[in-house]
mmCIF file of C-alpha atoms and ligand atoms in Angstrom:
data_model
loop_
_atom_site.group_PDB
_atom_site.id
_atom_site.type_symbol
_atom_site.label_atom_id
_atom_site.label_comp_id
_atom_site.label_asym_id
_atom_site.label_seq_id
_atom_site.Cartn_x
_atom_site.Cartn_y
_atom_site.Cartn_z
ATOM 1 C CA MET A 1 -11.554 24.851 -4.244
ATOM 2 C CA GLY A 2 -14.143 24.135 -1.523
ATOM 3 C CA SER A 3 -12.669 25.660 1.592
ATOM 4 C CA ILE A 4 -13.558 25.051 5.202
ATOM 5 C CA ASN A 5 -13.981 27.894 7.652
ATOM 6 C CA ASN A 6 -12.913 28.112 11.275
ATOM 7 C CA ASP A 7 -16.366 27.358 12.698
ATOM 8 C CA GLN A 8 -16.539 24.151 10.714
ATOM 9 C CA LEU A 9 -13.072 23.210 11.935
ATOM 10 C CA GLN A 10 -14.151 23.624 15.529
ATOM 11 C CA GLU A 11 -17.375 21.655 15.040
ATOM 12 C CA SER A 12 -15.501 18.568 13.911
ATOM 13 C CA THR A 13 -16.726 15.466 15.741
ATOM 14 C CA SER A 14 -13.917 13.216 14.634
ATOM 15 C CA ASP A 15 -11.704 11.558 17.225
ATOM 16 C CA ILE A 16 -8.532 12.468 15.358
ATOM 17 C CA PRO A 17 -6.921 15.923 15.141
ATOM 18 C CA LEU A 18 -8.023 18.238 12.337
ATOM 19 C CA ILE A 19 -5.501 20.502 10.665
ATOM 20 C CA ASP A 20 -6.052 23.471 8.372
ATOM 21 C CA PHE A 21 -3.445 22.975 5.635
ATOM 22 C CA ALA A 22 -4.180 26.307 3.916
ATOM 23 C CA LEU A 23 -1.510 27.959 6.023
ATOM 24 C CA PHE A 24 1.136 25.617 4.668
ATOM 25 C CA LEU A 25 0.024 25.889 1.028
ATOM 26 C CA SER A 26 -0.636 29.616 0.757
ATOM 27 C CA SER A 27 2.094 31.680 -0.870
ATOM 28 C CA THR A 28 1.191 34.575 1.443
ATOM 29 C CA SER A 29 1.827 32.606 4.664
ATOM 30 C CA THR A 30 4.794 33.560 6.798
ATOM 31 C CA GLU A 31 7.606 31.108 7.575
ATOM 32 C CA THR A 32 6.283 30.871 11.135
ATOM 33 C CA GLU A 33 2.781 29.983 9.941
ATOM 34 C CA ARG A 34 4.152 27.280 7.665
ATOM 35 C CA LEU A 35 6.320 25.870 10.418
ATOM 36 C CA THR A 36 3.497 25.906 12.973
ATOM 37 C CA THR A 37 1.225 23.975 10.594
ATOM 38 C CA ALA A 38 4.011 21.504 9.786
ATOM 39 C CA LYS A 39 4.648 20.924 13.490
ATOM 40 C CA GLU A 40 0.940 20.354 14.183
ATOM 41 C CA LEU A 41 0.912 17.779 11.409
ATOM 42 C CA VAL A 42 3.961 15.965 12.764
ATOM 43 C CA ALA A 43 2.570 16.047 16.329
ATOM 44 C CA ALA A 44 -0.580 14.295 15.081
ATOM 45 C CA CYS A 45 1.485 11.749 13.117
ATOM 46 C CA HIS A 46 3.559 11.081 16.239
ATOM 47 C CA ASP A 47 0.593 10.801 18.556
ATOM 48 C CA VAL A 48 -2.146 8.900 16.664
ATOM 49 C CA GLY A 49 -0.675 8.457 13.189
ATOM 50 C CA PHE A 50 -4.010 9.650 11.770
ATOM 51 C CA VAL A 51 -5.079 13.228 11.062
ATOM 52 C CA SER A 52 -7.855 14.995 9.161
ATOM 53 C CA ILE A 53 -6.580 17.658 6.792
ATOM 54 C CA ALA A 54 -8.854 20.481 5.667
ATOM 55 C CA ASN A 55 -8.047 22.885 2.828
ATOM 56 C CA HIS A 56 -5.675 20.320 1.319
ATOM 57 C CA GLY A 57 -5.782 21.778 -2.157
ATOM 58 C CA VAL A 58 -7.619 18.982 -4.011
ATOM 59 C CA PRO A 59 -10.550 20.796 -5.662
ATOM 60 C CA SER A 60 -13.914 19.623 -4.307
ATOM 61 C CA ALA A 61 -15.354 19.394 -7.848
ATOM 62 C CA LEU A 62 -12.590 16.955 -8.780
ATOM 63 C CA LEU A 63 -13.365 14.837 -5.729
ATOM 64 C CA SER A 64 -17.097 14.766 -6.482
ATOM 65 C CA GLU A 65 -16.291 13.689 -10.017
ATOM 66 C CA ALA A 66 -13.988 10.932 -8.741
ATOM 67 C CA PHE A 67 -16.761 9.521 -6.535
ATOM 68 C CA GLU A 68 -19.193 9.696 -9.482
ATOM 69 C CA TRP A 69 -16.782 7.712 -11.682
ATOM 70 C CA SER A 70 -16.282 5.193 -8.902
ATOM 71 C CA LYS A 71 -20.023 4.652 -8.568
ATOM 72 C CA ARG A 72 -20.391 4.309 -12.334
ATOM 73 C CA LEU A 73 -17.617 1.718 -12.380
ATOM 74 C CA PHE A 74 -18.984 -0.430 -9.573
ATOM 75 C CA ASP A 75 -22.549 -0.178 -10.960
ATOM 76 C CA LEU A 76 -21.391 -2.027 -14.098
ATOM 77 C CA GLU A 77 -22.323 -5.689 -14.522
ATOM 78 C CA ILE A 78 -19.686 -8.040 -13.133
ATOM 79 C CA GLU A 79 -18.904 -9.318 -16.677
ATOM 80 C CA GLU A 80 -18.001 -5.757 -17.676
ATOM 81 C CA LYS A 81 -15.832 -5.147 -14.602
ATOM 82 C CA MET A 82 -14.074 -8.459 -15.221
ATOM 83 C CA LYS A 83 -12.787 -7.009 -18.505
ATOM 84 C CA ALA A 84 -10.068 -5.429 -16.329
ATOM 85 C CA PRO A 85 -9.275 -8.316 -13.966
ATOM 86 C CA HIS A 86 -6.687 -8.025 -11.193
ATOM 87 C CA PRO A 87 -3.779 -10.271 -12.293
ATOM 88 C CA ASP A 88 -3.291 -13.493 -10.302
ATOM 89 C CA GLY A 89 -1.070 -13.217 -7.227
ATOM 90 C CA PRO A 90 0.225 -10.208 -5.326
ATOM 91 C CA ALA A 91 3.035 -9.035 -7.667
ATOM 92 C CA VAL A 92 0.910 -6.665 -9.753
ATOM 93 C CA HIS A 93 -1.744 -4.811 -7.774
ATOM 94 C CA ARG A 94 -3.876 -3.328 -10.530
ATOM 95 C CA GLY A 95 -7.346 -3.607 -12.042
ATOM 96 C CA TYR A 96 -10.605 -4.936 -10.642
ATOM 97 C CA SER A 97 -10.902 -7.210 -7.594
ATOM 98 C CA TYR A 98 -14.338 -8.767 -7.046
ATOM 99 C CA PRO A 99 -15.696 -9.127 -3.478
ATOM 100 C CA GLY A 100 -13.674 -11.690 -1.518
ATOM 101 C CA LEU A 101 -10.638 -11.783 -3.846
ATOM 102 C CA GLU A 102 -8.367 -9.628 -1.734
ATOM 103 C CA LYS A 103 -7.955 -10.435 1.961
ATOM 104 C CA VAL A 104 -6.600 -7.622 4.092
ATOM 105 C CA SER A 105 -4.902 -8.732 7.287
ATOM 106 C CA GLN A 106 -1.871 -8.001 9.379
ATOM 107 C CA VAL A 107 -0.419 -11.497 8.878
ATOM 108 C CA VAL A 108 2.934 -11.816 7.087
ATOM 109 C CA SER A 109 3.665 -15.461 6.191
ATOM 110 C CA ASP A 110 4.569 -17.928 3.428
ATOM 111 C CA ASP A 111 1.949 -20.396 4.637
ATOM 112 C CA LEU A 112 -0.722 -20.644 1.924
ATOM 113 C CA ASP A 113 -2.988 -22.811 4.144
ATOM 114 C CA LEU A 114 -3.010 -19.950 6.609
ATOM 115 C CA GLY A 115 -3.990 -17.679 3.719
ATOM 116 C CA LYS A 116 -6.964 -19.986 3.001
ATOM 117 C CA LYS A 117 -7.999 -19.955 6.637
ATOM 118 C CA LEU A 118 -7.933 -16.168 6.768
ATOM 119 C CA ARG A 119 -10.292 -16.136 3.787
ATOM 120 C CA GLU A 120 -13.000 -17.933 5.774
ATOM 121 C CA VAL A 121 -14.007 -14.458 6.922
ATOM 122 C CA ARG A 122 -14.718 -12.809 3.596
ATOM 123 C CA ASP A 123 -13.868 -9.131 3.031
ATOM 124 C CA CYS A 124 -17.081 -7.743 1.553
ATOM 125 C CA LYS A 125 -15.659 -5.118 -0.725
ATOM 126 C CA GLU A 126 -14.675 -4.679 -4.345
ATOM 127 C CA SER A 127 -11.855 -2.472 -5.545
ATOM 128 C CA TYR A 128 -10.085 -1.096 -8.573
ATOM 129 C CA GLU A 129 -6.376 -0.255 -8.394
ATOM 130 C CA ILE A 130 -4.649 2.310 -10.585
ATOM 131 C CA GLY A 131 -0.952 3.124 -10.806
ATOM 132 C CA HIS A 132 1.266 5.615 -12.608
ATOM 133 C CA PRO A 133 1.204 5.197 -16.420
ATOM 134 C CA LEU A 134 5.022 4.855 -16.424
ATOM 135 C CA ASN A 135 5.240 2.188 -13.721
ATOM 136 C CA ASP A 136 6.499 -0.761 -15.806
ATOM 137 C CA SER A 137 6.740 -3.188 -12.887
ATOM 138 C CA GLN A 138 3.027 -2.876 -12.245
ATOM 139 C CA PRO A 139 1.340 -1.947 -15.530
ATOM 140 C CA ASN A 140 -2.206 -0.643 -15.324
ATOM 141 C CA VAL A 141 -5.111 -2.898 -16.212
ATOM 142 C CA TRP A 142 -7.706 -0.627 -17.841
ATOM 143 C CA LEU A 143 -11.218 -1.439 -18.962
ATOM 144 C CA PRO A 144 -11.626 -1.204 -22.734
ATOM 145 C CA ASP A 145 -12.530 2.458 -23.319
ATOM 146 C CA TYR A 146 -15.967 1.633 -24.783
ATOM 147 C CA VAL A 147 -17.041 0.175 -21.408
ATOM 148 C CA LEU A 148 -16.564 3.461 -19.539
ATOM 149 C CA PRO A 149 -15.429 6.185 -21.955
ATOM 150 C CA GLY A 150 -13.399 8.907 -20.223
ATOM 151 C CA PHE A 151 -12.632 6.850 -17.099
ATOM 152 C CA GLN A 152 -8.938 6.339 -17.843
ATOM 153 C CA ASP A 153 -8.328 10.011 -18.748
ATOM 154 C CA PHE A 154 -10.041 11.237 -15.624
ATOM 155 C CA MET A 155 -8.216 8.813 -13.329
ATOM 156 C CA ASN A 156 -4.809 9.741 -14.791
ATOM 157 C CA ARG A 157 -5.569 13.411 -14.118
ATOM 158 C CA PHE A 158 -6.849 12.691 -10.617
ATOM 159 C CA TYR A 159 -3.726 10.615 -9.841
ATOM 160 C CA THR A 160 -1.498 13.564 -10.783
ATOM 161 C CA THR A 161 -3.406 16.011 -8.554
ATOM 162 C CA LEU A 162 -3.188 13.635 -5.606
ATOM 163 C CA SER A 163 0.502 13.115 -6.269
ATOM 164 C CA ASP A 164 1.079 16.902 -6.077
ATOM 165 C CA THR A 165 -0.895 17.109 -2.821
ATOM 166 C CA SER A 166 1.055 14.223 -1.329
ATOM 167 C CA SER A 167 4.324 16.002 -2.175
ATOM 168 C CA SER A 168 3.192 19.074 -0.212
ATOM 169 C CA ILE A 169 2.294 16.866 2.744
ATOM 170 C CA LEU A 170 5.663 15.039 2.627
ATOM 171 C CA HIS A 171 7.374 18.417 2.490
ATOM 172 C CA ALA A 172 5.407 19.584 5.545
ATOM 173 C CA ILE A 173 6.338 16.399 7.406
ATOM 174 C CA GLY A 174 10.040 16.998 6.638
ATOM 175 C CA LEU A 175 9.747 20.573 7.897
ATOM 176 C CA GLY A 176 7.815 19.570 11.023
ATOM 177 C CA LEU A 177 10.364 16.847 11.815
ATOM 178 C CA GLY A 178 13.140 19.443 11.668
ATOM 179 C CA LEU A 179 15.084 17.651 8.904
ATOM 180 C CA SER A 180 18.201 19.524 7.790
ATOM 181 C CA ASP A 181 16.694 19.334 4.276
ATOM 182 C CA PRO A 182 12.898 19.579 4.716
ATOM 183 C CA THR A 183 12.433 18.266 1.150
ATOM 184 C CA TYR A 184 14.499 15.121 1.892
ATOM 185 C CA LEU A 185 11.542 12.701 1.599
ATOM 186 C CA LEU A 186 10.597 14.097 -1.811
ATOM 187 C CA ARG A 187 13.831 12.705 -3.285
ATOM 188 C CA PHE A 188 12.480 9.178 -2.847
ATOM 189 C CA HIS A 189 8.924 9.873 -3.982
ATOM 190 C CA SER A 190 8.767 10.613 -7.702
ATOM 191 C CA GLY A 191 5.088 9.561 -7.583
ATOM 192 C CA ILE A 192 5.631 6.611 -9.923
ATOM 193 C CA ASN A 193 5.049 4.030 -7.202
ATOM 194 C CA ASN A 194 1.874 5.488 -5.723
ATOM 195 C CA GLN A 195 -1.443 3.741 -6.042
ATOM 196 C CA LEU A 196 -4.943 5.093 -6.447
ATOM 197 C CA ARG A 197 -7.648 2.776 -5.184
ATOM 198 C CA LEU A 198 -11.398 2.938 -5.701
ATOM 199 C CA LEU A 199 -13.271 1.007 -3.045
ATOM 200 C CA HIS A 200 -16.903 -0.037 -2.797
ATOM 201 C CA TYR A 201 -18.376 -1.799 0.203
ATOM 202 C CA PRO A 202 -21.796 -3.106 -0.922
ATOM 203 C CA PRO A 203 -24.753 -3.200 1.481
ATOM 204 C CA ILE A 204 -24.528 -6.112 3.913
ATOM 205 C CA PRO A 205 -26.811 -7.368 6.729
ATOM 206 C CA ALA A 206 -25.354 -6.071 10.001
ATOM 207 C CA LYS A 207 -25.479 -9.570 11.523
ATOM 208 C CA GLU A 208 -22.943 -10.946 9.005
ATOM 209 C CA VAL A 209 -20.348 -8.522 10.363
ATOM 210 C CA GLU A 210 -21.488 -8.648 13.998
ATOM 211 C CA GLU A 211 -21.180 -12.452 14.039
ATOM 212 C CA GLY A 212 -17.773 -12.388 12.379
ATOM 213 C CA ARG A 213 -18.828 -14.233 9.196
ATOM 214 C CA SER A 214 -17.879 -11.286 6.989
ATOM 215 C CA ALA A 215 -15.801 -8.174 7.389
ATOM 216 C CA ARG A 216 -15.733 -4.907 5.515
ATOM 217 C CA MET A 217 -11.967 -4.533 5.946
ATOM 218 C CA GLU A 218 -10.106 -6.130 8.829
ATOM 219 C CA ALA A 219 -7.570 -4.327 11.012
ATOM 220 C CA HIS A 220 -4.318 -3.600 9.233
ATOM 221 C CA SER A 221 -1.660 -0.949 8.869
ATOM 222 C CA ASP A 222 -0.745 0.498 5.474
ATOM 223 C CA TRP A 223 2.693 -0.401 4.099
ATOM 224 C CA GLY A 224 3.759 2.729 2.274
ATOM 225 C CA SER A 225 4.866 6.184 3.399
ATOM 226 C CA ILE A 226 1.542 7.953 3.800
ATOM 227 C CA THR A 227 -2.050 7.350 2.705
ATOM 228 C CA LEU A 228 -4.544 10.049 1.753
ATOM 229 C CA LEU A 229 -8.108 8.841 2.181
ATOM 230 C CA PHE A 230 -11.356 10.319 0.923
ATOM 231 C CA GLN A 231 -14.519 8.741 2.316
ATOM 232 C CA ASP A 232 -18.215 9.309 1.679
ATOM 233 C CA GLU A 233 -20.609 10.095 4.548
ATOM 234 C CA CYS A 234 -21.474 6.439 5.382
ATOM 235 C CA GLY A 235 -18.894 6.072 8.174
ATOM 236 C CA GLY A 236 -17.413 2.905 9.661
ATOM 237 C CA LEU A 237 -13.694 3.701 9.508
ATOM 238 C CA GLU A 238 -12.025 3.080 12.864
ATOM 239 C CA VAL A 239 -8.508 3.614 14.192
ATOM 240 C CA GLN A 240 -6.856 1.936 17.157
ATOM 241 C CA ARG A 241 -5.993 4.164 20.101
ATOM 242 C CA LYS A 242 -2.992 3.581 22.330
ATOM 243 C CA ASP A 243 -5.201 1.746 24.867
ATOM 244 C CA GLY A 244 -6.117 -0.807 22.166
ATOM 245 C CA GLN A 245 -9.691 0.480 21.662
ATOM 246 C CA PHE A 246 -10.880 1.152 18.123
ATOM 247 C CA VAL A 247 -12.518 4.555 17.751
ATOM 248 C CA ASN A 248 -14.609 5.965 14.971
ATOM 249 C CA ILE A 249 -13.184 8.415 12.435
ATOM 250 C CA ALA A 250 -16.252 10.445 11.531
ATOM 251 C CA PRO A 251 -16.169 11.744 7.956
ATOM 252 C CA VAL A 252 -15.515 15.513 7.908
ATOM 253 C CA GLU A 253 -16.949 17.096 4.781
ATOM 254 C CA GLY A 254 -14.236 18.428 2.516
ATOM 255 C CA ALA A 255 -11.368 17.073 4.631
ATOM 256 C CA LEU A 256 -9.137 14.151 3.782
ATOM 257 C CA VAL A 257 -7.838 11.637 6.283
ATOM 258 C CA MET A 258 -4.091 11.166 6.212
ATOM 259 C CA ASN A 259 -2.270 8.335 7.921
ATOM 260 C CA VAL A 260 1.325 7.239 8.324
ATOM 261 C CA GLY A 261 2.322 3.888 6.783
ATOM 262 C CA ASP A 262 4.889 1.313 7.921
ATOM 263 C CA MET A 263 7.607 2.621 5.618
ATOM 264 C CA LEU A 264 7.538 6.129 7.092
ATOM 265 C CA MET A 265 7.331 4.719 10.608
ATOM 266 C CA ARG A 266 10.535 2.805 9.886
ATOM 267 C CA TRP A 267 12.191 5.831 8.242
ATOM 268 C CA SER A 268 11.409 7.898 11.354
ATOM 269 C CA ASN A 269 12.687 5.214 13.761
ATOM 270 C CA ASP A 270 9.096 4.772 15.047
ATOM 271 C CA TYR A 271 8.664 8.479 15.824
ATOM 272 C CA LEU A 272 5.760 8.681 13.361
ATOM 273 C CA LYS A 273 3.174 5.986 14.036
ATOM 274 C CA SER A 274 1.637 3.591 11.544
ATOM 275 C CA THR A 275 -1.602 2.702 13.282
ATOM 276 C CA LEU A 276 -3.999 -0.214 12.893
ATOM 277 C CA HIS A 277 -7.292 0.717 11.301
ATOM 278 C CA ARG A 278 -10.297 -1.124 9.901
ATOM 279 C CA VAL A 279 -13.661 -0.620 8.271
ATOM 280 C CA THR A 280 -16.668 -1.983 10.094
ATOM 281 C CA LEU A 281 -20.363 -1.177 10.494
ATOM 282 C CA PRO A 282 -21.234 2.507 10.588
ATOM 283 C CA PRO A 283 -21.872 3.810 14.112
ATOM 284 C CA VAL A 284 -24.969 5.790 13.139
ATOM 285 C CA GLU A 285 -28.334 3.941 13.214
ATOM 286 C CA ASP A 286 -29.857 5.770 10.216
ATOM 287 C CA ARG A 287 -27.292 4.038 7.994
ATOM 288 C CA PHE A 288 -29.277 0.766 8.325
ATOM 289 C CA THR A 289 -32.561 -0.297 6.697
ATOM 290 C CA GLY A 290 -35.110 -3.124 7.023
ATOM 291 C CA SER A 291 -35.397 -6.046 9.391
ATOM 292 C CA GLU A 292 -31.999 -7.377 8.283
ATOM 293 C CA ARG A 293 -30.443 -4.019 9.193
ATOM 294 C CA LEU A 294 -28.843 -3.773 5.798
ATOM 295 C CA THR A 295 -26.093 -1.142 5.936
ATOM 296 C CA ARG A 296 -25.900 1.352 3.113
ATOM 297 C CA ALA A 297 -23.178 1.058 0.489
ATOM 298 C CA ARG A 298 -19.887 2.798 1.293
ATOM 299 C CA TYR A 299 -17.447 4.327 -1.188
ATOM 300 C CA SER A 300 -13.945 5.422 -0.332
ATOM 301 C CA ILE A 301 -10.842 6.418 -2.279
ATOM 302 C CA PRO A 302 -7.447 5.848 -0.689
ATOM 303 C CA TYR A 303 -4.277 7.080 -2.382
ATOM 304 C CA PHE A 304 -1.199 5.204 -1.188
ATOM 305 C CA VAL A 305 2.062 7.112 -1.403
ATOM 306 C CA SER A 306 5.144 4.894 -1.588
ATOM 307 C CA PRO A 307 8.844 5.424 -2.135
ATOM 308 C CA ASP A 308 10.212 4.523 -5.558
ATOM 309 C CA GLU A 309 10.998 0.814 -5.973
ATOM 310 C CA ASP A 310 14.758 1.275 -5.812
ATOM 311 C CA ALA A 311 14.616 3.655 -2.856
ATOM 312 C CA ILE A 312 16.597 2.513 0.136
ATOM 313 C CA VAL A 313 14.747 3.403 3.285
ATOM 314 C CA GLU A 314 17.254 4.194 5.984
ATOM 315 C CA VAL A 315 16.401 5.673 9.386
ATOM 316 C CA MET A 316 16.745 9.497 9.250
ATOM 317 C CA LYS A 317 19.528 10.736 11.496
ATOM 318 C CA GLU A 318 17.338 13.500 12.926
ATOM 319 C CA CYS A 319 15.100 10.751 14.348
ATOM 320 C CA THR A 320 17.911 9.150 16.361
ATOM 321 C CA GLY A 321 19.968 10.177 19.377
ATOM 322 C CA VAL A 322 22.125 8.797 22.165
ATOM 323 C CA ASP A 323 19.061 7.433 23.950
ATOM 324 C CA ASN A 324 17.367 6.543 20.719
ATOM 325 C CA PRO A 325 19.572 4.247 18.619
ATOM 326 C CA VAL A 326 18.720 3.168 15.073
ATOM 327 C CA LYS A 327 16.123 0.373 15.260
ATOM 328 C CA TYR A 328 16.042 -0.769 11.633
ATOM 329 C CA GLU A 329 18.431 -1.916 8.928
ATOM 330 C CA PRO A 330 18.141 -0.117 5.601
ATOM 331 C CA VAL A 331 15.625 -1.841 3.301
ATOM 332 C CA LYS A 332 14.846 -1.530 -0.393
ATOM 333 C CA GLN A 333 11.201 -0.643 -1.088
ATOM 334 C CA ARG A 334 10.804 -3.427 -3.677
ATOM 335 C CA GLU A 335 11.903 -6.135 -1.251
ATOM 336 C CA TYR A 336 9.828 -4.790 1.599
ATOM 337 C CA ARG A 337 6.660 -4.751 -0.520
ATOM 338 C CA ALA A 338 7.197 -8.307 -1.770
ATOM 339 C CA MET A 339 7.512 -9.488 1.831
ATOM 340 C CA ARG A 340 4.321 -7.708 2.929
ATOM 341 C CA ALA A 341 2.153 -8.666 -0.041
ATOM 342 C CA LYS A 342 2.465 -12.460 0.243
ATOM 343 C CA LEU A 343 -0.933 -13.460 1.617
ATOM 344 C CA GLN A 344 -2.976 -10.631 0.211
ATOM 345 C CA TYR A 345 -3.985 -12.330 -3.084
HETATM 346 O O1 LIG B 1 -12.134 2.324 3.043
HETATM 347 C C1 LIG B 1 -11.524 2.916 3.926
HETATM 348 O O2 LIG B 1 -11.998 3.899 4.485
HETATM 349 C C2 LIG B 1 -10.165 2.461 4.382
HETATM 350 C C3 LIG B 1 -9.402 1.720 3.348
HETATM 351 C C4 LIG B 1 -8.072 1.247 3.828
HETATM 352 O O3 LIG B 1 -7.731 1.338 4.980
HETATM 353 C C5 LIG B 1 -7.133 0.649 2.862
HETATM 354 O O4 LIG B 1 -7.524 0.425 1.701
HETATM 355 O O5 LIG B 1 -5.974 0.400 3.252
HETATM 356 FE FE1 LIG B 2 -5.603 1.054 5.158
#
């Protein structure tokens, strides 16, 4: 595994906290070391809702291979990619979405005309969504194997590794929150309802984004429990601070970015924050070329961790108190997702 040393940790330029997760994962760590790391993680989730995690346990060779597969996939001709088309509508979020098909926004509504209006600003990205092989409600849409031999096998393996990593992070969050059972959240996360997403933002003239005619990905929060995000060195990911300003999340080599989603915010009675974020132009000038200031392509790989479909998300008692009453009714994951997904496709 590619590990990150202390000097590199200190040199981080990112605006979000950076945590060394080795102390939580190592079998030789003391209870105090594990608890301290878990508390740092929870403090970051409470404060910004976004955190960089170094030494997360996903082997760097596996990550490089995942980005290579992603590039190979998006380099295919559109006719080839359309052999695994995203099904119509939002119910099944799998397969290939061509640029402009999905519209990310924070709007929740039944109004389809509003959906059309939102689409006037096109999201310039393409994506490929992959779920658990045993998720019957959202079956995978794979390319025929001859199009990209080995792709499906690799992605299934990668999904499993990320699922294991996400379980360690959920465990650490439970410990850091001081839950009477620190593994409580794991009971609702078998891994079957997670989603692996390959994302490609093709080059685009800077003006298109600056003048609001196109977006890379507009501001939104994620809906699940947590998201693990791997990004290349292009940059352009931004998170909203408490004062409303969006600030850059500089890619830190070898580290993943973890953020809290709406479901975990609800579970924690708003103690853990699900924060707005977006993808826009990179902040660094050498990412642009030519008179049109064409930005370089960007690749990222988010892994969305969600409770199982039948899980009932009910505010955790440790996150309430006399001055902090329960803010939310229990909700079933399946119903919550259906409500959030309406205008997305
Ligand atoms: O591409 C990125 O860096 C962010 C992606 C994201 O926020 C999402 O897919 O929800
Ligand atoms: Fe997101």
